[in-house]
PDB file of C-alpha atoms in Angstrom:
ATOM      1  CA  UNK A   1       0.000   0.000   0.000  1.00  0.00           C
ATOM      2  CA  UNK A   2       2.769   2.378   0.927  1.00  0.00           C
ATOM      3  CA  UNK A   3       4.583   1.476  -2.262  1.00  0.00           C
ATOM      4  CA  UNK A   4       1.580   2.428  -4.403  1.00  0.00           C
ATOM      5  CA  UNK A   5       1.214   5.802  -2.644  1.00  0.00           C
ATOM      6  CA  UNK A   6       4.920   6.541  -3.225  1.00  0.00           C
ATOM      7  CA  UNK A   7       4.593   5.673  -6.955  1.00  0.00           C
ATOM      8  CA  UNK A   8       1.567   8.006  -7.336  1.00  0.00           C
ATOM      9  CA  UNK A   9       3.416  10.873  -5.648  1.00  0.00           C
ATOM     10  CA  UNK A  10       6.424  10.396  -7.912  1.00  0.00           C
ATOM     11  CA  UNK A  11       4.188  10.314 -10.992  1.00  0.00           C
ATOM     12  CA  UNK A  12       2.427  13.524 -10.025  1.00  0.00           C
ATOM     13  CA  UNK A  13       5.764  15.269  -9.374  1.00  0.00           C
ATOM     14  CA  UNK A  14       7.071  14.289 -12.781  1.00  0.00           C
ATOM     15  CA  UNK A  15       3.893  15.529 -14.441  1.00  0.00           C
ATOM     16  CA  UNK A  16       4.176  18.935 -12.751  1.00  0.00           C
ATOM     17  CA  UNK A  17       7.827  19.311 -13.816  1.00  0.00           C
ATOM     18  CA  UNK A  18       6.968  18.533 -17.424  1.00  0.00           C
ATOM     19  CA  UNK A  19       4.110  21.063 -17.405  1.00  0.00           C
ATOM     20  CA  UNK A  20       6.333  23.808 -16.015  1.00  0.00           C
ATOM     21  CA  UNK A  21       9.111  23.163 -18.510  1.00  0.00           C
ATOM     22  CA  UNK A  22       6.600  23.358 -21.363  1.00  0.00           C
ATOM     23  CA  UNK A  23       5.764  27.023 -20.842  1.00  0.00           C
ATOM     24  CA  UNK A  24       6.678  29.328 -23.707  1.00  0.00           C
ATOM     25  CA  UNK A  25       9.806  31.431 -23.063  1.00  0.00           C
ATOM     26  CA  UNK A  26       8.365  34.319 -25.049  1.00  0.00           C
ATOM     27  CA  UNK A  27       5.699  34.873 -22.388  1.00  0.00           C
ATOM     28  CA  UNK A  28       8.298  35.536 -19.708  1.00  0.00           C
ATOM     29  CA  UNK A  29      10.168  37.886 -22.004  1.00  0.00           C
ATOM     30  CA  UNK A  30       6.985  39.832 -22.650  1.00  0.00           C
ATOM     31  CA  UNK A  31       6.497  40.268 -18.914  1.00  0.00           C
ATOM     32  CA  UNK A  32      10.047  41.506 -18.604  1.00  0.00           C
ATOM     33  CA  UNK A  33       9.525  43.976 -21.496  1.00  0.00           C
ATOM     34  CA  UNK A  34       6.383  45.353 -19.883  1.00  0.00           C
ATOM     35  CA  UNK A  35       8.257  45.817 -16.647  1.00  0.00           C
ATOM     36  CA  UNK A  36      11.001  47.722 -18.464  1.00  0.00           C
ATOM     37  CA  UNK A  37       8.444  49.962 -20.171  1.00  0.00           C
ATOM     38  CA  UNK A  38       6.787  50.789 -16.889  1.00  0.00           C
ATOM     39  CA  UNK A  39      10.167  51.514 -15.338  1.00  0.00           C
ATOM     40  CA  UNK A  40      10.976  53.918 -18.186  1.00  0.00           C
ATOM     41  CA  UNK A  41       7.772  55.891 -17.561  1.00  0.00           C
ATOM     42  CA  UNK A  42       8.489  55.949 -13.844  1.00  0.00           C
ATOM     43  CA  UNK A  43      12.014  57.176 -14.636  1.00  0.00           C
ATOM     44  CA  UNK A  44      10.535  60.057 -16.636  1.00  0.00           C
ATOM     45  CA  UNK A  45       8.259  61.002 -13.780  1.00  0.00           C
ATOM     46  CA  UNK A  46      10.411  60.495 -10.681  1.00  0.00           C
ATOM     47  CA  UNK A  47      13.959  60.447 -12.099  1.00  0.00           C
ATOM     48  CA  UNK A  48      16.345  58.086 -13.793  1.00  0.00           C
ATOM     49  CA  UNK A  49      18.503  55.792 -11.644  1.00  0.00           C
ATOM     50  CA  UNK A  50      21.275  53.454 -12.697  1.00  0.00           C
ATOM     51  CA  UNK A  51      21.963  49.899 -11.619  1.00  0.00           C
ATOM     52  CA  UNK A  52      23.476  51.034  -8.354  1.00  0.00           C
ATOM     53  CA  UNK A  53      20.385  53.061  -7.447  1.00  0.00           C
ATOM     54  CA  UNK A  54      22.184  56.409  -7.755  1.00  0.00           C
ATOM     55  CA  UNK A  55      21.149  59.191 -10.157  1.00  0.00           C
ATOM     56  CA  UNK A  56      23.175  59.603 -13.351  1.00  0.00           C
ATOM     57  CA  UNK A  57      25.728  62.375 -13.286  1.00  0.00           C
ATOM     58  CA  UNK A  58      25.365  65.546 -15.293  1.00  0.00           C
ATOM     59  CA  UNK A  59      28.248  64.465 -17.564  1.00  0.00           C
ATOM     60  CA  UNK A  60      26.353  61.287 -18.485  1.00  0.00           C
ATOM     61  CA  UNK A  61      23.323  63.353 -19.467  1.00  0.00           C
ATOM     62  CA  UNK A  62      21.169  61.573 -16.859  1.00  0.00           C
ATOM     63  CA  UNK A  63      18.198  62.943 -15.020  1.00  0.00           C
ATOM     64  CA  UNK A  64      18.927  64.204 -11.528  1.00  0.00           C
ATOM     65  CA  UNK A  65      16.565  65.192  -8.788  1.00  0.00           C
ATOM     66  CA  UNK A  66      16.004  68.947  -8.909  1.00  0.00           C
ATOM     67  CA  UNK A  67      16.199  69.070  -5.144  1.00  0.00           C
ATOM     68  CA  UNK A  68      19.935  68.364  -5.400  1.00  0.00           C
ATOM     69  CA  UNK A  69      21.951  71.577  -5.341  1.00  0.00           C
ATOM     70  CA  UNK A  70      24.128  71.545  -8.443  1.00  0.00           C
ATOM     71  CA  UNK A  71      25.482  75.031  -7.795  1.00  0.00           C
ATOM     72  CA  UNK A  72      28.832  75.811  -6.272  1.00  0.00           C
ATOM     73  CA  UNK A  73      28.900  76.814  -2.641  1.00  0.00           C
ATOM     74  CA  UNK A  74      30.955  79.882  -3.555  1.00  0.00           C
ATOM     75  CA  UNK A  75      28.682  80.980  -6.424  1.00  0.00           C
ATOM     76  CA  UNK A  76      27.497  84.102  -4.584  1.00  0.00           C
ATOM     77  CA  UNK A  77      31.011  85.400  -4.153  1.00  0.00           C
ATOM     78  CA  UNK A  78      32.043  84.292  -7.645  1.00  0.00           C
ATOM     79  CA  UNK A  79      29.427  86.316  -9.535  1.00  0.00           C
ATOM     80  CA  UNK A  80      28.603  90.000  -9.647  1.00  0.00           C
ATOM     81  CA  UNK A  81      25.982  90.956  -7.110  1.00  0.00           C
ATOM     82  CA  UNK A  82      22.619  91.922  -8.556  1.00  0.00           C
ATOM     83  CA  UNK A  83      21.054  94.859  -6.760  1.00  0.00           C
ATOM     84  CA  UNK A  84      17.862  96.618  -7.833  1.00  0.00           C
ATOM     85  CA  UNK A  85      18.207 100.365  -7.208  1.00  0.00           C
ATOM     86  CA  UNK A  86      15.235 102.747  -7.041  1.00  0.00           C
ATOM     87  CA  UNK A  87      15.214 106.457  -6.218  1.00  0.00           C
ATOM     88  CA  UNK A  88      12.553 109.108  -5.619  1.00  0.00           C
ATOM     89  CA  UNK A  89      13.213 112.854  -5.864  1.00  0.00           C
ATOM     90  CA  UNK A  90      10.850 115.763  -5.275  1.00  0.00           C
ATOM     91  CA  UNK A  91      12.311 119.016  -6.582  1.00  0.00           C
ATOM     92  CA  UNK A  92      11.304 122.616  -7.327  1.00  0.00           C
ATOM     93  CA  UNK A  93      12.376 124.214 -10.624  1.00  0.00           C
ATOM     94  CA  UNK A  94      12.151 127.612 -12.275  1.00  0.00           C
ATOM     95  CA  UNK A  95      10.989 126.389 -15.689  1.00  0.00           C
ATOM     96  CA  UNK A  96       9.192 123.030 -15.818  1.00  0.00           C
ATOM     97  CA  UNK A  97       9.598 122.313 -19.538  1.00  0.00           C
ATOM     98  CA  UNK A  98      13.249 123.323 -19.550  1.00  0.00           C
ATOM     99  CA  UNK A  99      13.970 121.103 -16.534  1.00  0.00           C
ATOM    100  CA  UNK A 100      12.207 118.088 -18.118  1.00  0.00           C
ATOM    101  CA  UNK A 101      14.111 118.558 -21.381  1.00  0.00           C
ATOM    102  CA  UNK A 102      17.441 118.809 -19.561  1.00  0.00           C
ATOM    103  CA  UNK A 103      16.796 115.711 -17.398  1.00  0.00           C
ATOM    104  CA  UNK A 104      15.677 113.684 -20.442  1.00  0.00           C
ATOM    105  CA  UNK A 105      18.779 114.772 -22.366  1.00  0.00           C
ATOM    106  CA  UNK A 106      21.091 113.777 -19.510  1.00  0.00           C
ATOM    107  CA  UNK A 107      19.390 110.367 -19.262  1.00  0.00           C
ATOM    108  CA  UNK A 108      19.818 109.737 -22.992  1.00  0.00           C
ATOM    109  CA  UNK A 109      23.486 110.707 -22.909  1.00  0.00           C
ATOM    110  CA  UNK A 110      24.350 108.031 -20.337  1.00  0.00           C
ATOM    111  CA  UNK A 111      22.341 105.281 -22.030  1.00  0.00           C
ATOM    112  CA  UNK A 112      19.040 105.657 -20.193  1.00  0.00           C
ATOM    113  CA  UNK A 113      15.539 106.473 -21.338  1.00  0.00           C
ATOM    114  CA  UNK A 114      12.285 108.045 -20.127  1.00  0.00           C
ATOM    115  CA  UNK A 115       9.621 105.512 -19.177  1.00  0.00           C
ATOM    116  CA  UNK A 116       6.773 107.851 -18.235  1.00  0.00           C
ATOM    117  CA  UNK A 117       6.118 111.589 -18.197  1.00  0.00           C
ATOM    118  CA  UNK A 118       3.032 113.425 -16.895  1.00  0.00           C
ATOM    119  CA  UNK A 119       2.147 117.062 -16.145  1.00  0.00           C
ATOM    120  CA  UNK A 120      -0.749 118.872 -14.459  1.00  0.00           C
ATOM    121  CA  UNK A 121      -1.523 122.534 -13.743  1.00  0.00           C
ATOM    122  CA  UNK A 122      -3.832 123.443 -10.879  1.00  0.00           C
ATOM    123  CA  UNK A 123      -3.519 127.176 -11.599  1.00  0.00           C
ATOM    124  CA  UNK A 124      -1.486 129.625 -13.635  1.00  0.00           C
ATOM    125  CA  UNK A 125       1.001 129.953 -10.799  1.00  0.00           C
ATOM    126  CA  UNK A 126       1.704 126.230 -10.096  1.00  0.00           C
ATOM    127  CA  UNK A 127       2.716 123.483 -12.555  1.00  0.00           C
ATOM    128  CA  UNK A 128       3.409 119.954 -11.365  1.00  0.00           C
ATOM    129  CA  UNK A 129       4.651 116.870 -13.176  1.00  0.00           C
ATOM    130  CA  UNK A 130       6.337 113.500 -12.779  1.00  0.00           C
ATOM    131  CA  UNK A 131       9.134 111.863 -14.744  1.00  0.00           C
ATOM    132  CA  UNK A 132      10.171 108.184 -14.508  1.00  0.00           C
ATOM    133  CA  UNK A 133      13.608 107.356 -15.933  1.00  0.00           C
ATOM    134  CA  UNK A 134      15.603 104.097 -16.311  1.00  0.00           C
ATOM    135  CA  UNK A 135      19.353 104.617 -15.856  1.00  0.00           C
ATOM    136  CA  UNK A 136      22.329 102.212 -16.160  1.00  0.00           C
ATOM    137  CA  UNK A 137      23.347 101.162 -12.658  1.00  0.00           C
ATOM    138  CA  UNK A 138      26.928 102.405 -12.980  1.00  0.00           C
ATOM    139  CA  UNK A 139      25.624 105.909 -13.842  1.00  0.00           C
ATOM    140  CA  UNK A 140      22.988 105.953 -11.085  1.00  0.00           C
ATOM    141  CA  UNK A 141      24.682 108.210  -8.524  1.00  0.00           C
ATOM    142  CA  UNK A 142      25.975 110.623 -11.141  1.00  0.00           C
ATOM    143  CA  UNK A 143      22.482 111.044 -12.607  1.00  0.00           C
ATOM    144  CA  UNK A 144      21.017 111.781  -9.148  1.00  0.00           C
ATOM    145  CA  UNK A 145      23.530 114.611  -8.717  1.00  0.00           C
ATOM    146  CA  UNK A 146      22.671 115.991 -12.179  1.00  0.00           C
ATOM    147  CA  UNK A 147      18.982 116.093 -11.285  1.00  0.00           C
ATOM    148  CA  UNK A 148      19.766 117.949  -8.064  1.00  0.00           C
ATOM    149  CA  UNK A 149      21.811 120.502 -10.028  1.00  0.00           C
ATOM    150  CA  UNK A 150      18.832 121.170 -12.320  1.00  0.00           C
ATOM    151  CA  UNK A 151      16.528 121.978  -9.386  1.00  0.00           C
ATOM    152  CA  UNK A 152      16.231 125.128  -7.303  1.00  0.00           C
ATOM    153  CA  UNK A 153      15.501 123.110  -4.160  1.00  0.00           C
ATOM    154  CA  UNK A 154      15.383 119.412  -3.339  1.00  0.00           C
ATOM    155  CA  UNK A 155      12.292 118.814  -1.203  1.00  0.00           C
ATOM    156  CA  UNK A 156      12.593 115.015  -0.837  1.00  0.00           C
ATOM    157  CA  UNK A 157      15.290 112.507  -1.791  1.00  0.00           C
ATOM    158  CA  UNK A 158      15.297 108.754  -1.101  1.00  0.00           C
ATOM    159  CA  UNK A 159      17.354 105.862  -2.515  1.00  0.00           C
ATOM    160  CA  UNK A 160      16.653 102.156  -1.974  1.00  0.00           C
ATOM    161  CA  UNK A 161      18.504  98.997  -2.975  1.00  0.00           C
ATOM    162  CA  UNK A 162      17.271  95.384  -3.044  1.00  0.00           C
ATOM    163  CA  UNK A 163      19.866  92.590  -3.251  1.00  0.00           C
ATOM    164  CA  UNK A 164      18.492  89.749  -5.437  1.00  0.00           C
ATOM    165  CA  UNK A 165      21.790  87.894  -5.948  1.00  0.00           C
ATOM    166  CA  UNK A 166      20.780  84.804  -3.982  1.00  0.00           C
ATOM    167  CA  UNK A 167      17.448  84.557  -5.775  1.00  0.00           C
ATOM    168  CA  UNK A 168      19.178  84.827  -9.148  1.00  0.00           C
ATOM    169  CA  UNK A 169      21.712  82.105  -8.287  1.00  0.00           C
ATOM    170  CA  UNK A 170      18.911  79.864  -7.027  1.00  0.00           C
ATOM    171  CA  UNK A 171      17.084  80.373 -10.315  1.00  0.00           C
ATOM    172  CA  UNK A 172      20.251  79.442 -12.233  1.00  0.00           C
ATOM    173  CA  UNK A 173      20.548  76.230 -10.211  1.00  0.00           C
ATOM    174  CA  UNK A 174      16.910  75.350 -10.791  1.00  0.00           C
ATOM    175  CA  UNK A 175      17.313  76.056 -14.504  1.00  0.00           C
ATOM    176  CA  UNK A 176      20.242  73.633 -14.734  1.00  0.00           C
ATOM    177  CA  UNK A 177      18.210  70.904 -13.058  1.00  0.00           C
ATOM    178  CA  UNK A 178      15.211  71.536 -15.299  1.00  0.00           C
ATOM    179  CA  UNK A 179      17.425  71.432 -18.396  1.00  0.00           C
ATOM    180  CA  UNK A 180      18.726  68.010 -17.334  1.00  0.00           C
ATOM    181  CA  UNK A 181      15.160  66.806 -16.759  1.00  0.00           C
ATOM    182  CA  UNK A 182      14.146  68.146 -20.164  1.00  0.00           C
ATOM    183  CA  UNK A 183      17.045  66.393 -21.900  1.00  0.00           C
ATOM    184  CA  UNK A 184      16.289  63.099 -20.161  1.00  0.00           C
ATOM    185  CA  UNK A 185      12.595  63.215 -21.004  1.00  0.00           C
ATOM    186  CA  UNK A 186      13.389  63.966 -24.638  1.00  0.00           C
ATOM    187  CA  UNK A 187      15.606  60.878 -24.688  1.00  0.00           C
ATOM    188  CA  UNK A 188      12.818  58.785 -23.167  1.00  0.00           C
ATOM    189  CA  UNK A 189      10.376  60.137 -25.756  1.00  0.00           C
ATOM    190  CA  UNK A 190      12.669  59.126 -28.612  1.00  0.00           C
ATOM    191  CA  UNK A 191      12.931  55.595 -27.222  1.00  0.00           C
ATOM    192  CA  UNK A 192       9.262  55.202 -26.275  1.00  0.00           C
ATOM    193  CA  UNK A 193       7.426  52.513 -28.263  1.00  0.00           C
ATOM    194  CA  UNK A 194       3.992  52.533 -26.681  1.00  0.00           C
ATOM    195  CA  UNK A 195       1.448  55.296 -27.190  1.00  0.00           C
ATOM    196  CA  UNK A 196       0.542  55.544 -23.501  1.00  0.00           C
ATOM    197  CA  UNK A 197       4.221  55.905 -22.570  1.00  0.00           C
ATOM    198  CA  UNK A 198       4.701  58.567 -25.215  1.00  0.00           C
ATOM    199  CA  UNK A 199       1.701  60.547 -23.954  1.00  0.00           C
ATOM    200  CA  UNK A 200       2.816  60.345 -20.328  1.00  0.00           C
ATOM    201  CA  UNK A 201       6.358  61.479 -21.145  1.00  0.00           C
ATOM    202  CA  UNK A 202       5.052  64.247 -23.437  1.00  0.00           C
ATOM    203  CA  UNK A 203       2.898  65.599 -20.616  1.00  0.00           C
ATOM    204  CA  UNK A 204       5.832  65.629 -18.192  1.00  0.00           C
ATOM    205  CA  UNK A 205       8.039  67.289 -20.823  1.00  0.00           C
ATOM    206  CA  UNK A 206       5.480  70.066 -21.418  1.00  0.00           C
ATOM    207  CA  UNK A 207       5.288  70.783 -17.680  1.00  0.00           C
ATOM    208  CA  UNK A 208       9.076  70.944 -17.373  1.00  0.00           C
ATOM    209  CA  UNK A 209       9.384  73.257 -20.391  1.00  0.00           C
ATOM    210  CA  UNK A 210       6.711  75.544 -18.932  1.00  0.00           C
ATOM    211  CA  UNK A 211       8.682  75.750 -15.684  1.00  0.00           C
ATOM    212  CA  UNK A 212      11.855  76.501 -17.664  1.00  0.00           C
ATOM    213  CA  UNK A 213      10.140  79.403 -19.455  1.00  0.00           C
ATOM    214  CA  UNK A 214       8.891  80.760 -16.122  1.00  0.00           C
ATOM    215  CA  UNK A 215      12.373  80.594 -14.598  1.00  0.00           C
ATOM    216  CA  UNK A 216      13.973  82.277 -17.631  1.00  0.00           C
ATOM    217  CA  UNK A 217      11.346  85.032 -17.536  1.00  0.00           C
ATOM    218  CA  UNK A 218      12.033  85.738 -13.875  1.00  0.00           C
ATOM    219  CA  UNK A 219      15.798  85.759 -14.486  1.00  0.00           C
ATOM    220  CA  UNK A 220      15.413  88.217 -17.376  1.00  0.00           C
ATOM    221  CA  UNK A 221      13.267  90.458 -15.176  1.00  0.00           C
ATOM    222  CA  UNK A 222      15.869  90.483 -12.384  1.00  0.00           C
ATOM    223  CA  UNK A 223      18.654  91.178 -14.881  1.00  0.00           C
ATOM    224  CA  UNK A 224      16.793  94.104 -16.412  1.00  0.00           C
ATOM    225  CA  UNK A 225      15.846  95.602 -13.060  1.00  0.00           C
ATOM    226  CA  UNK A 226      19.380  95.298 -11.693  1.00  0.00           C
ATOM    227  CA  UNK A 227      21.111  96.546 -14.860  1.00  0.00           C
ATOM    228  CA  UNK A 228      18.870  99.639 -15.109  1.00  0.00           C
ATOM    229  CA  UNK A 229      17.970 101.616 -11.988  1.00  0.00           C
ATOM    230  CA  UNK A 230      14.572 103.359 -11.779  1.00  0.00           C
ATOM    231  CA  UNK A 231      14.445 107.046 -10.840  1.00  0.00           C
ATOM    232  CA  UNK A 232      11.111 108.797 -10.239  1.00  0.00           C
ATOM    233  CA  UNK A 233      11.265 112.608 -10.222  1.00  0.00           C
ATOM    234  CA  UNK A 234       8.420 114.833  -9.032  1.00  0.00           C
ATOM    235  CA  UNK A 235       8.812 118.398 -10.364  1.00  0.00           C
ATOM    236  CA  UNK A 236       7.037 121.577  -9.218  1.00  0.00           C
ATOM    237  CA  UNK A 237       7.229 124.971 -10.912  1.00  0.00           C
ATOM    238  CA  UNK A 238       5.962 128.035  -9.017  1.00  0.00           C
ATOM    239  CA  UNK A 239       5.499 131.315 -10.921  1.00  0.00           C
ATOM    240  CA  UNK A 240       4.132 133.612  -8.215  1.00  0.00           C
ATOM    241  CA  UNK A 241       5.064 137.213  -9.034  1.00  0.00           C
ATOM    242  CA  UNK A 242       5.727 139.311  -5.961  1.00  0.00           C
ATOM    243  CA  UNK A 243       4.914 142.962  -6.795  1.00  0.00           C
ATOM    244  CA  UNK A 244       6.806 145.787  -5.126  1.00  0.00           C
ATOM    245  CA  UNK A 245       4.963 147.507  -2.333  1.00  0.00           C
ATOM    246  CA  UNK A 246       3.234 150.731  -3.491  1.00  0.00           C
ATOM    247  CA  UNK A 247       3.517 154.028  -1.544  1.00  0.00           C
ATOM    248  CA  UNK A 248       0.508 156.016  -0.319  1.00  0.00           C
ATOM    249  CA  UNK A 249       0.304 158.437  -3.273  1.00  0.00           C
ATOM    250  CA  UNK A 250       0.453 155.647  -5.823  1.00  0.00           C
ATOM    251  CA  UNK A 251      -2.144 153.643  -3.921  1.00  0.00           C
ATOM    252  CA  UNK A 252      -4.386 156.764  -3.805  1.00  0.00           C
ATOM    253  CA  UNK A 253      -4.066 157.254  -7.561  1.00  0.00           C
ATOM    254  CA  UNK A 254      -4.897 153.626  -8.156  1.00  0.00           C
ATOM    255  CA  UNK A 255      -7.990 153.872  -5.952  1.00  0.00           C
ATOM    256  CA  UNK A 256      -9.069 157.139  -7.672  1.00  0.00           C
ATOM    257  CA  UNK A 257      -8.767 155.474 -11.048  1.00  0.00           C
ATOM    258  CA  UNK A 258     -10.874 152.598  -9.817  1.00  0.00           C
ATOM    259  CA  UNK A 259     -13.567 154.995  -8.540  1.00  0.00           C
ATOM    260  CA  UNK A 260     -13.680 156.910 -11.843  1.00  0.00           C
ATOM    261  CA  UNK A 261     -13.901 153.646 -13.746  1.00  0.00           C
ATOM    262  CA  UNK A 262     -16.758 152.533 -11.509  1.00  0.00           C
ATOM    263  CA  UNK A 263     -18.714 155.753 -12.096  1.00  0.00           C
ATOM    264  CA  UNK A 264     -18.117 155.649 -15.831  1.00  0.00           C
ATOM    265  CA  UNK A 265     -19.145 152.033 -15.949  1.00  0.00           C
ATOM    266  CA  UNK A 266     -22.327 152.746 -13.943  1.00  0.00           C
ATOM    267  CA  UNK A 267     -23.281 155.762 -16.087  1.00  0.00           C
ATOM    268  CA  UNK A 268     -22.561 153.870 -19.268  1.00  0.00           C
ATOM    269  CA  UNK A 269     -24.719 151.006 -18.075  1.00  0.00           C
ATOM    270  CA  UNK A 270     -27.579 153.402 -17.264  1.00  0.00           C
ATOM    271  CA  UNK A 271     -27.381 155.096 -20.677  1.00  0.00           C
ATOM    272  CA  UNK A 272     -27.327 151.751 -22.451  1.00  0.00           C
ATOM    273  CA  UNK A 273     -30.323 150.589 -20.429  1.00  0.00           C
ATOM    274  CA  UNK A 274     -32.257 153.819 -21.062  1.00  0.00           C
ATOM    275  CA  UNK A 275     -31.602 153.997 -24.801  1.00  0.00           C
ATOM    276  CA  UNK A 276     -32.011 150.314 -25.359  1.00  0.00           C
ATOM    277  CA  UNK A 277     -35.380 150.182 -23.594  1.00  0.00           C
ATOM    278  CA  UNK A 278     -36.689 153.596 -24.790  1.00  0.00           C
ATOM    279  CA  UNK A 279     -39.659 152.206 -26.819  1.00  0.00           C
ATOM    280  CA  UNK A 280     -40.823 150.174 -23.851  1.00  0.00           C
ATOM    281  CA  UNK A 281     -40.430 153.128 -21.516  1.00  0.00           C
ATOM    282  CA  UNK A 282     -42.443 155.419 -23.877  1.00  0.00           C
ATOM    283  CA  UNK A 283     -45.219 152.831 -24.065  1.00  0.00           C
ATOM    284  CA  UNK A 284     -45.311 152.493 -20.292  1.00  0.00           C
ATOM    285  CA  UNK A 285     -45.354 156.309 -19.933  1.00  0.00           C
ATOM    286  CA  UNK A 286     -48.303 156.764 -22.334  1.00  0.00           C
ATOM    287  CA  UNK A 287     -50.211 153.927 -20.660  1.00  0.00           C
ATOM    288  CA  UNK A 288     -49.588 155.473 -17.262  1.00  0.00           C
ATOM    289  CA  UNK A 289     -50.711 158.907 -18.457  1.00  0.00           C
ATOM    290  CA  UNK A 290     -53.993 157.452 -19.812  1.00  0.00           C
ATOM    291  CA  UNK A 291     -54.684 155.615 -16.582  1.00  0.00           C
ATOM    292  CA  UNK A 292     -53.920 158.751 -14.594  1.00  0.00           C
ATOM    293  CA  UNK A 293     -56.244 160.890 -16.799  1.00  0.00           C
ATOM    294  CA  UNK A 294     -59.158 158.442 -16.505  1.00  0.00           C
ATOM    295  CA  UNK A 295     -58.720 158.081 -12.767  1.00  0.00           C
ATOM    296  CA  UNK A 296     -58.596 161.843 -12.279  1.00  0.00           C
ATOM    297  CA  UNK A 297     -61.745 162.359 -14.371  1.00  0.00           C
ATOM    298  CA  UNK A 298     -63.669 159.776 -12.311  1.00  0.00           C
ATOM    299  CA  UNK A 299     -62.614 161.390  -9.079  1.00  0.00           C
ATOM    300  CA  UNK A 300     -63.852 164.799 -10.265  1.00  0.00           C
ATOM    301  CA  UNK A 301     -67.234 163.285 -11.323  1.00  0.00           C
ATOM    302  CA  UNK A 302     -67.752 161.754  -7.863  1.00  0.00           C
ATOM    303  CA  UNK A 303     -66.910 165.053  -6.206  1.00  0.00           C
ATOM    304  CA  UNK A 304     -69.564 166.886  -8.280  1.00  0.00           C
ATOM    305  CA  UNK A 305     -72.204 164.265  -7.379  1.00  0.00           C
ATOM    306  CA  UNK A 306     -71.465 164.627  -3.703  1.00  0.00           C
ATOM    307  CA  UNK A 307     -71.964 168.415  -3.887  1.00  0.00           C
TER     308      UNK A 307
END
């Protein structure tokens, strides 16, 4: 009995071994290929890693995690500092137009330009305006002194500087990382065979390129703002004429002239009114005379009746 059970077990074991060895090798290869495809998509999304589990180096053109700082520790000291300078001046001038022309000319001579110009006049005596100028940073202080020389009096003067060097270096580091990601994704796209892999990688590539454009735009903005300082100038022109004080005789003559002018004006107005309305006045006079004559006649008739 035991011998029969042993024979049955051996037969079943042999049958299982034959069945396993009869599987097609192509099926296992297909599974391996699918696994490689999925790994490629994951590489595009979370980063490429080599056999040792470490990210490829920049020289190998591999994708590295953007959280890794690829910048030099001494980058800040190695590059020129980027400082955004802004200034505000409030000045008083003798001639507004002449002052604006002179400031604009000085700005053009040193490589700057006028961004905005506005002017308003509240009365004949006061003219106000504002001028915004962009000036090369190396000519910034010299231009401020030139503006002060144009004015009669400097009412307000303020200068501010914002250091954006660290932000700019950080943007450079991020741009390098994004460029590596972009290059790696483009390589994956060229090697992609499946449509779903191609679509996934294309989506990731578009997002990375959008971030690259945003970083470049911010870097260009910081470069422009640091290369050209912004100076805002508020100008005021006052043309109040101070007349010399008159003596008593002159003041008397002036007042006499004013009195004569008043009388002449009043008489002239009366004559104009009288002559202009003469027909109406004649009509009113005749009508009044008739009314007076009738009323007087009635009064006399009543008096005679009473007697």
